[in-house]
Amino acid sequence: MAELVLPGDPKTAMNVVCLYLAQSGEPHSDLGFDTQSAAFEAISTVFGVPKRTVQNERDSYDKFTDSDRAGWNKDELPPRLRSAFDQFQGTERSELLLLSKSILEKEWNPKLPEILPDLEECQNLSRERAAKIPLDQEYVPSKDVWDLVVGLYKATGTTDKVEVVGGTTLVLTTPKQNFLTISAQEIPRCWAVRPYVLGILAYEKKVDELAKAIGLPSRSSAEGKAIFKKLPSPAWETEIDSSTVVALKQVIKDELGLSEIEQNRFLQFLSDTNWSGVSKTLERSDWPITAIQGVGDWLAVASARRGELSVALAKSSEFESLMTSASQRDAATASIKLESTAVHVTGGENAIFYGAPGTGKSNLVNRKIADAVAFRTVFHPDLQNSDFFGCLKPRMKNDNVHYEFAPGPFMRALAAANKTPAEPVYLVIEELNRAAAAAVFGDLFLLLDRDDDGRGEYDVSFPSPESEEWFRAEPGCSVAELRLPSNLYIYATMNSADQGVYPIDTAFRRRWRQEYLPLDYSAGPDGEIAYSDASGKLRTLAWRDFVKLMNEHLTESKNLDIAEDRLLGQWFVKAKELNEESIPEKVLLYLWDDLLRHEDKGLVFDISSISTYGALKIEMAEGRRVLSDSLLATLNAASEIEAVEENGVVDDAS
């Protein structure tokens, strides 16, 4: 068998795999996938394309292989598939299988998101969405939803007067005092055509770019009409003079920023009206609206303003999210009830809780969260944006390696919040400043700006096609771009005085509400510590008194300048660590190795006999004193008071 030579570009490589999937039998099983759907999913991840694209390419090959599937009913292969077919159609099935496996094992660079979609797919998807709308069920939007619809329509720049009458009807009055009405029953259909609306708007933009690129003022100008009045048409290449045809094709190829697949789609758009759904010629300003009304199946006599309203709603990711989550929640009855989706938790915020170690920052966060859905992560020096947001990771499936998007805590929290708008969702970041926080957030930094209700003020594009596909596959997460919902709370804890922490710049920090937790000696665990005094006598003292006296001793020293957030917090230890036999070792270690690392240790410890922490441990184990005279004096006085209060006698060791 000749040596396998992999295609050099990802487009041809994917088409080779799709060609193998179009063979008879169960080729997906040969490639190691349990189902066809699983194969489409994995291949789409490898090449960074929608799952539907992989299936369409496979179906396009079906008629030209020994497959028993119907496939697409086309007399010849589309040009985009011809190269792979001509090169590998005569290859033995076993060799084609090995080649396909080798292709899937290689890491390909996913292509950029497409600009121009397949309009036939867009039409089909829009009609699938419309078919799920029950015609016999009353649709009653809430006031909030009506306000959103009215606001979106006005944002198009319309000169119509817009008002809602009776909570059931949108009334539009034109500048000439003509009026028309749109029933609430039509709002779901205006939503359903969104896939086609977004697609046709993309083509409209490229048509305008095409006109300018060939030197025309616009497609509706006198010069523009001479050309665009003949488009779209199956015979446009013969109806327009040859030099103009060459110029149009050259611009489509080189100047519109389109991939080869998109170039072919644009040419098909200019010639195939069934594929595009476009019925009017392109010099007209209303051709996109007419096409949208056609896909929406509105009668011509009752279609006025339905297209414009569909465009307004399609541009809103918020409206799409409302409708999608509503239809998914009510899938059992296929109903769409927007009045229930208008209930959103508001007040989401970004908050940093900071203070001395042991002041109860994490405990406070836990009390705020209670039993709500929460996602936790801890920042550390090696953390990167890809860890926090998510990235492609290899996965084993049936002894084969494939790549799929693995969401990080941020994406999982964001998806959960979008799924349940009526419930609060929390993302908790412990030790925020132990990583370069602004770098870890990356572009997500912009999402932290919120309005008064807690909703993000800005959208951010998905960092990768894989992340977008993963997110949109989650129920209720069909959005155009990322934005913080008002029910997502981001809580972070930190201690700015710890060792080895990163500074947080002002631009990042001002996007957070900041709450300082002061020392509170009335709180903390119940229990006592024990220490040896100068005579070797073991004394006890309540933990709360000990930590208070220790902090006062440190802050009152004239030789030290210790910030409050470096002191011992009242919750620095747990109750089980207070055994009345010694001072918990982690307290001594913090004082010796952290707080007083570069300071005068003699303020707290008896350095006349102790020069290292190891020596301190030995002295402690032997039951000898380890504390300084000045600190012992303070602790002994408090210990004697406690002894009197408990026993009514003074400790004779004083």
Short mmCIF file of N, CA, C and O in Angstrom, two decimals, residues 261-346:
data_model
loop_
_atom_site.label_atom_id
_atom_site.label_comp_id
_atom_site.label_asym_id
_atom_site.label_seq_id
_atom_site.Cartn_x
_atom_site.Cartn_y
_atom_site.Cartn_z
N ILE A 261 -15.60 28.44 0.39
CA ILE A 261 -16.98 27.97 0.53
C ILE A 261 -17.95 29.14 0.45
O ILE A 261 -18.99 29.08 -0.21
N GLU A 262 -17.61 30.23 1.12
CA GLU A 262 -18.49 31.39 1.13
C GLU A 262 -18.54 32.07 -0.23
O GLU A 262 -19.58 32.61 -0.62
N GLN A 263 -17.46 32.06 -0.96
CA GLN A 263 -17.47 32.60 -2.32
C GLN A 263 -18.47 31.84 -3.19
O GLN A 263 -19.25 32.43 -3.94
N ASN A 264 -18.44 30.51 -3.07
CA ASN A 264 -19.38 29.69 -3.84
C ASN A 264 -20.82 29.97 -3.41
O ASN A 264 -21.74 29.98 -4.24
N ARG A 265 -21.02 30.18 -2.10
CA ARG A 265 -22.37 30.48 -1.62
C ARG A 265 -22.85 31.83 -2.17
O ARG A 265 -24.02 31.97 -2.53
N PHE A 266 -21.94 32.80 -2.22
CA PHE A 266 -22.34 34.12 -2.71
C PHE A 266 -22.72 34.04 -4.19
O PHE A 266 -23.70 34.67 -4.62
N LEU A 267 -21.97 33.29 -4.96
CA LEU A 267 -22.32 33.10 -6.37
C LEU A 267 -23.66 32.38 -6.51
O LEU A 267 -24.46 32.69 -7.40
N GLN A 268 -23.90 31.41 -5.62
CA GLN A 268 -25.19 30.71 -5.64
C GLN A 268 -26.32 31.68 -5.25
O GLN A 268 -27.43 31.61 -5.80
N PHE A 269 -26.04 32.57 -4.33
CA PHE A 269 -27.00 33.60 -3.92
C PHE A 269 -27.41 34.46 -5.12
O PHE A 269 -28.57 34.86 -5.24
N LEU A 270 -26.47 34.74 -6.01
CA LEU A 270 -26.75 35.59 -7.17
C LEU A 270 -27.54 34.87 -8.26
O LEU A 270 -28.05 35.52 -9.18
N SER A 271 -27.65 33.55 -8.15
CA SER A 271 -28.28 32.81 -9.25
C SER A 271 -29.45 31.92 -8.83
O SER A 271 -30.35 31.66 -9.63
N ASP A 272 -29.46 31.43 -7.60
CA ASP A 272 -30.45 30.42 -7.19
C ASP A 272 -31.43 31.02 -6.19
O ASP A 272 -31.16 31.07 -4.98
N THR A 273 -32.58 31.46 -6.66
CA THR A 273 -33.55 32.11 -5.78
C THR A 273 -34.25 31.11 -4.85
O THR A 273 -34.70 31.50 -3.76
N ASN A 274 -34.36 29.87 -5.24
CA ASN A 274 -34.93 28.87 -4.33
C ASN A 274 -34.01 28.63 -3.14
O ASN A 274 -34.46 28.52 -2.00
N TRP A 275 -32.72 28.55 -3.41
CA TRP A 275 -31.74 28.35 -2.34
C TRP A 275 -31.69 29.55 -1.40
O TRP A 275 -31.58 29.39 -0.19
N SER A 276 -31.78 30.76 -1.96
CA SER A 276 -31.64 31.97 -1.14
C SER A 276 -32.96 32.45 -0.55
O SER A 276 -32.96 33.13 0.48
N GLY A 277 -34.08 32.13 -1.19
CA GLY A 277 -35.37 32.65 -0.73
C GLY A 277 -35.62 34.09 -1.14
O GLY A 277 -36.59 34.70 -0.69
N VAL A 278 -34.75 34.65 -1.99
CA VAL A 278 -34.86 36.05 -2.41
C VAL A 278 -35.68 36.12 -3.70
O VAL A 278 -35.33 35.49 -4.70
N SER A 279 -36.77 36.90 -3.67
CA SER A 279 -37.67 36.96 -4.82
C SER A 279 -37.60 38.28 -5.58
O SER A 279 -38.04 38.35 -6.73
N LYS A 280 -37.07 39.34 -4.95
CA LYS A 280 -36.99 40.64 -5.62
C LYS A 280 -35.54 40.94 -5.99
O LYS A 280 -34.61 40.41 -5.39
N THR A 281 -35.38 41.80 -6.97
CA THR A 281 -34.03 42.11 -7.45
C THR A 281 -33.29 43.03 -6.49
O THR A 281 -33.89 43.77 -5.69
N LEU A 282 -31.96 43.00 -6.59
CA LEU A 282 -31.12 43.56 -5.54
C LEU A 282 -30.94 45.07 -5.58
O LEU A 282 -30.32 45.64 -4.68
N GLU A 283 -31.46 45.73 -6.63
CA GLU A 283 -31.35 47.19 -6.62
C GLU A 283 -32.40 47.80 -5.68
O GLU A 283 -32.31 48.95 -5.29
N ARG A 284 -33.39 47.00 -5.29
CA ARG A 284 -34.47 47.47 -4.43
C ARG A 284 -34.01 47.50 -2.97
O ARG A 284 -33.22 46.66 -2.54
N SER A 285 -34.53 48.42 -2.23
CA SER A 285 -34.17 48.51 -0.80
C SER A 285 -34.94 47.50 0.04
O SER A 285 -34.54 47.19 1.17
N ASP A 286 -36.04 46.98 -0.50
CA ASP A 286 -36.91 46.11 0.30
C ASP A 286 -36.70 44.62 0.04
O ASP A 286 -37.46 43.79 0.54
N TRP A 287 -35.67 44.26 -0.76
CA TRP A 287 -35.53 42.83 -1.06
C TRP A 287 -35.28 41.97 0.18
O TRP A 287 -35.82 40.85 0.26
N PRO A 288 -34.49 42.43 1.20
CA PRO A 288 -34.33 41.58 2.38
C PRO A 288 -35.63 41.39 3.15
O PRO A 288 -35.95 40.28 3.60
N ILE A 289 -36.42 42.47 3.31
CA ILE A 289 -37.67 42.38 4.05
C ILE A 289 -38.65 41.45 3.36
O ILE A 289 -39.30 40.61 3.99
N THR A 290 -38.73 41.56 2.03
CA THR A 290 -39.63 40.68 1.28
C THR A 290 -39.21 39.23 1.42
O THR A 290 -40.06 38.33 1.57
N ALA A 291 -37.92 38.97 1.38
CA ALA A 291 -37.43 37.60 1.54
C ALA A 291 -37.77 37.05 2.93
O ALA A 291 -38.19 35.90 3.07
N ILE A 292 -37.61 37.88 3.96
CA ILE A 292 -37.92 37.46 5.33
C ILE A 292 -39.41 37.16 5.47
O ILE A 292 -39.79 36.16 6.09
N GLN A 293 -40.25 38.02 4.90
CA GLN A 293 -41.69 37.79 4.96
C GLN A 293 -42.07 36.49 4.25
O GLN A 293 -42.98 35.78 4.68
N GLY A 294 -41.35 36.16 3.19
CA GLY A 294 -41.62 34.92 2.48
C GLY A 294 -41.29 33.70 3.32
O GLY A 294 -42.06 32.74 3.38
N VAL A 295 -40.13 33.72 3.97
CA VAL A 295 -39.73 32.59 4.82
C VAL A 295 -40.64 32.48 6.03
O VAL A 295 -40.91 31.39 6.53
N GLY A 296 -41.16 33.64 6.50
CA GLY A 296 -42.10 33.62 7.61
C GLY A 296 -43.49 33.16 7.23
O GLY A 296 -44.35 32.99 8.09
N ASP A 297 -43.70 32.94 5.91
CA ASP A 297 -44.99 32.44 5.39
C ASP A 297 -46.15 33.37 5.72
O ASP A 297 -47.28 32.92 5.95
N TRP A 298 -45.88 34.70 5.78
CA TRP A 298 -46.97 35.65 5.94
C TRP A 298 -47.62 35.90 4.58
O TRP A 298 -46.92 36.01 3.55
N LEU A 299 -48.92 36.02 4.55
CA LEU A 299 -49.61 36.40 3.31
C LEU A 299 -49.19 37.81 2.93
O LEU A 299 -49.03 38.68 3.79
N ALA A 300 -49.03 38.05 1.64
CA ALA A 300 -48.56 39.35 1.17
C ALA A 300 -49.47 40.48 1.64
O ALA A 300 -49.01 41.57 2.00
N VAL A 301 -50.79 40.22 1.68
CA VAL A 301 -51.74 41.27 2.07
C VAL A 301 -51.69 41.57 3.56
O VAL A 301 -52.27 42.55 4.02
N ALA A 302 -51.03 40.71 4.34
CA ALA A 302 -50.99 40.92 5.79
C ALA A 302 -49.56 40.85 6.32
O ALA A 302 -49.34 40.46 7.46
N SER A 303 -48.60 41.23 5.46
CA SER A 303 -47.20 41.07 5.87
C SER A 303 -46.51 42.37 6.25
O SER A 303 -45.34 42.35 6.66
N ALA A 304 -47.19 43.50 6.12
CA ALA A 304 -46.54 44.78 6.38
C ALA A 304 -45.95 44.85 7.78
O ALA A 304 -46.60 44.52 8.77
N ARG A 305 -44.71 45.29 7.85
CA ARG A 305 -43.93 45.52 9.06
C ARG A 305 -43.53 44.23 9.80
O ARG A 305 -42.80 44.29 10.76
N ARG A 306 -44.00 43.08 9.34
CA ARG A 306 -43.57 41.83 9.99
C ARG A 306 -42.08 41.59 9.77
O ARG A 306 -41.37 41.15 10.68
N GLY A 307 -41.63 41.91 8.58
CA GLY A 307 -40.21 41.74 8.29
C GLY A 307 -39.35 42.67 9.11
O GLY A 307 -38.32 42.27 9.67
N GLU A 308 -39.77 43.94 9.20
CA GLU A 308 -39.00 44.92 9.99
C GLU A 308 -38.95 44.52 11.46
O GLU A 308 -37.91 44.64 12.11
N LEU A 309 -40.09 44.05 11.99
CA LEU A 309 -40.11 43.62 13.39
C LEU A 309 -39.22 42.39 13.59
O LEU A 309 -38.51 42.28 14.60
N SER A 310 -39.21 41.48 12.62
CA SER A 310 -38.35 40.28 12.72
C SER A 310 -36.88 40.67 12.76
O SER A 310 -36.09 40.10 13.50
N VAL A 311 -36.51 41.69 11.94
CA VAL A 311 -35.13 42.17 11.94
C VAL A 311 -34.78 42.76 13.30
O VAL A 311 -33.70 42.50 13.86
N ALA A 312 -35.68 43.56 13.85
CA ALA A 312 -35.42 44.19 15.15
C ALA A 312 -35.22 43.14 16.25
O ALA A 312 -34.29 43.24 17.06
N LEU A 313 -36.06 42.12 16.27
CA LEU A 313 -35.97 41.09 17.31
C LEU A 313 -34.75 40.20 17.10
O LEU A 313 -34.13 39.74 18.06
N ALA A 314 -34.38 39.97 15.83
CA ALA A 314 -33.24 39.08 15.54
C ALA A 314 -31.93 39.65 16.04
O ALA A 314 -31.01 38.90 16.37
N LYS A 315 -31.84 40.97 16.11
CA LYS A 315 -30.59 41.60 16.54
C LYS A 315 -30.40 41.57 18.04
O LYS A 315 -29.35 41.99 18.54
N SER A 316 -31.38 41.09 18.77
CA SER A 316 -31.31 41.08 20.24
C SER A 316 -31.03 39.68 20.76
O SER A 316 -31.85 38.78 20.65
N SER A 317 -29.86 39.49 21.36
CA SER A 317 -29.55 38.20 21.97
C SER A 317 -30.42 37.98 23.20
O SER A 317 -30.72 36.84 23.57
N GLU A 318 -30.84 39.07 23.86
CA GLU A 318 -31.69 38.94 25.04
C GLU A 318 -33.04 38.33 24.67
O GLU A 318 -33.55 37.43 25.34
N PHE A 319 -33.64 38.83 23.58
CA PHE A 319 -34.94 38.30 23.17
C PHE A 319 -34.81 36.85 22.73
O PHE A 319 -35.67 36.01 23.04
N GLU A 320 -33.74 36.53 22.01
CA GLU A 320 -33.51 35.15 21.60
C GLU A 320 -33.38 34.24 22.81
O GLU A 320 -33.94 33.15 22.86
N SER A 321 -32.65 34.70 23.83
CA SER A 321 -32.46 33.90 25.04
C SER A 321 -33.79 33.69 25.76
O SER A 321 -34.08 32.60 26.24
N LEU A 322 -34.61 34.73 25.84
CA LEU A 322 -35.92 34.61 26.47
C LEU A 322 -36.76 33.55 25.77
O LEU A 322 -37.31 32.65 26.40
N MET A 323 -36.85 33.64 24.46
CA MET A 323 -37.69 32.72 23.71
C MET A 323 -37.16 31.29 23.74
O MET A 323 -37.92 30.34 23.87
N THR A 324 -35.84 31.15 23.62
CA THR A 324 -35.25 29.82 23.60
C THR A 324 -35.46 29.11 24.93
O THR A 324 -35.86 27.95 24.98
N SER A 325 -35.16 29.81 26.02
CA SER A 325 -35.31 29.19 27.34
C SER A 325 -36.77 28.87 27.62
O SER A 325 -37.10 27.85 28.22
N ALA A 326 -37.70 29.72 27.15
CA ALA A 326 -39.12 29.47 27.34
C ALA A 326 -39.57 28.22 26.59
O ALA A 326 -40.25 27.36 27.13
N SER A 327 -39.16 28.12 25.33
CA SER A 327 -39.59 26.98 24.51
C SER A 327 -38.98 25.68 25.02
O SER A 327 -39.60 24.63 24.96
N GLN A 328 -37.76 25.73 25.57
CA GLN A 328 -37.13 24.52 26.08
C GLN A 328 -37.77 24.08 27.39
O GLN A 328 -37.95 22.90 27.65
N ARG A 329 -38.13 25.04 28.23
CA ARG A 329 -38.78 24.67 29.50
C ARG A 329 -40.14 24.06 29.24
O ARG A 329 -40.61 23.20 29.96
N ASP A 330 -40.84 24.53 28.20
CA ASP A 330 -42.18 24.07 27.93
C ASP A 330 -42.22 23.09 26.75
O ASP A 330 -43.19 23.01 26.02
N ALA A 331 -41.11 22.35 26.55
CA ALA A 331 -41.01 21.47 25.38
C ALA A 331 -42.08 20.39 25.38
O ALA A 331 -42.48 19.91 24.33
N ALA A 332 -42.55 19.99 26.56
CA ALA A 332 -43.52 18.92 26.63
C ALA A 332 -44.82 19.29 25.90
O ALA A 332 -45.48 18.45 25.31
N THR A 333 -45.19 20.56 25.95
CA THR A 333 -46.41 21.00 25.28
C THR A 333 -46.11 21.84 24.05
O THR A 333 -47.02 22.36 23.42
N ALA A 334 -44.82 21.98 23.73
CA ALA A 334 -44.38 22.79 22.59
C ALA A 334 -44.94 24.20 22.65
O ALA A 334 -45.25 24.82 21.65
N SER A 335 -45.13 24.72 23.85
CA SER A 335 -45.70 26.06 23.99
C SER A 335 -44.62 27.08 24.28
O SER A 335 -43.55 26.75 24.76
N ILE A 336 -44.93 28.33 23.99
CA ILE A 336 -44.00 29.42 24.25
C ILE A 336 -44.74 30.44 25.12
O ILE A 336 -45.69 31.07 24.67
N LYS A 337 -44.32 30.60 26.36
CA LYS A 337 -45.02 31.47 27.30
C LYS A 337 -44.04 32.49 27.85
O LYS A 337 -43.38 32.26 28.85
N LEU A 338 -43.95 33.59 27.19
CA LEU A 338 -42.96 34.58 27.60
C LEU A 338 -43.30 35.26 28.89
O LEU A 338 -42.45 35.88 29.52
N GLU A 339 -44.57 35.17 29.32
CA GLU A 339 -44.88 35.83 30.56
C GLU A 339 -44.09 35.22 31.72
O GLU A 339 -43.76 35.90 32.69
N SER A 340 -43.75 33.95 31.64
CA SER A 340 -42.98 33.32 32.72
C SER A 340 -41.50 33.64 32.61
O SER A 340 -40.80 33.69 33.60
N THR A 341 -41.00 33.85 31.39
CA THR A 341 -39.58 34.09 31.24
C THR A 341 -39.18 35.50 31.63
O THR A 341 -38.01 35.81 31.72
N ALA A 342 -40.16 36.38 31.84
CA ALA A 342 -39.83 37.76 32.19
C ALA A 342 -39.35 37.88 33.63
O ALA A 342 -38.90 38.93 34.04
N VAL A 343 -39.50 36.79 34.42
CA VAL A 343 -39.06 36.83 35.81
C VAL A 343 -37.56 36.59 35.86
O VAL A 343 -37.09 35.48 35.62
N HIS A 344 -36.82 37.62 36.14
CA HIS A 344 -35.37 37.52 36.20
C HIS A 344 -34.88 38.01 37.56
O HIS A 344 -35.35 39.03 38.06
N VAL A 345 -33.97 37.27 38.14
CA VAL A 345 -33.30 37.76 39.34
C VAL A 345 -32.40 38.92 38.94
O VAL A 345 -31.67 38.84 37.95
N THR A 346 -32.48 40.00 39.66
CA THR A 346 -31.61 41.15 39.40
C THR A 346 -30.71 41.38 40.61
O THR A 346 -30.90 40.78 41.67
#
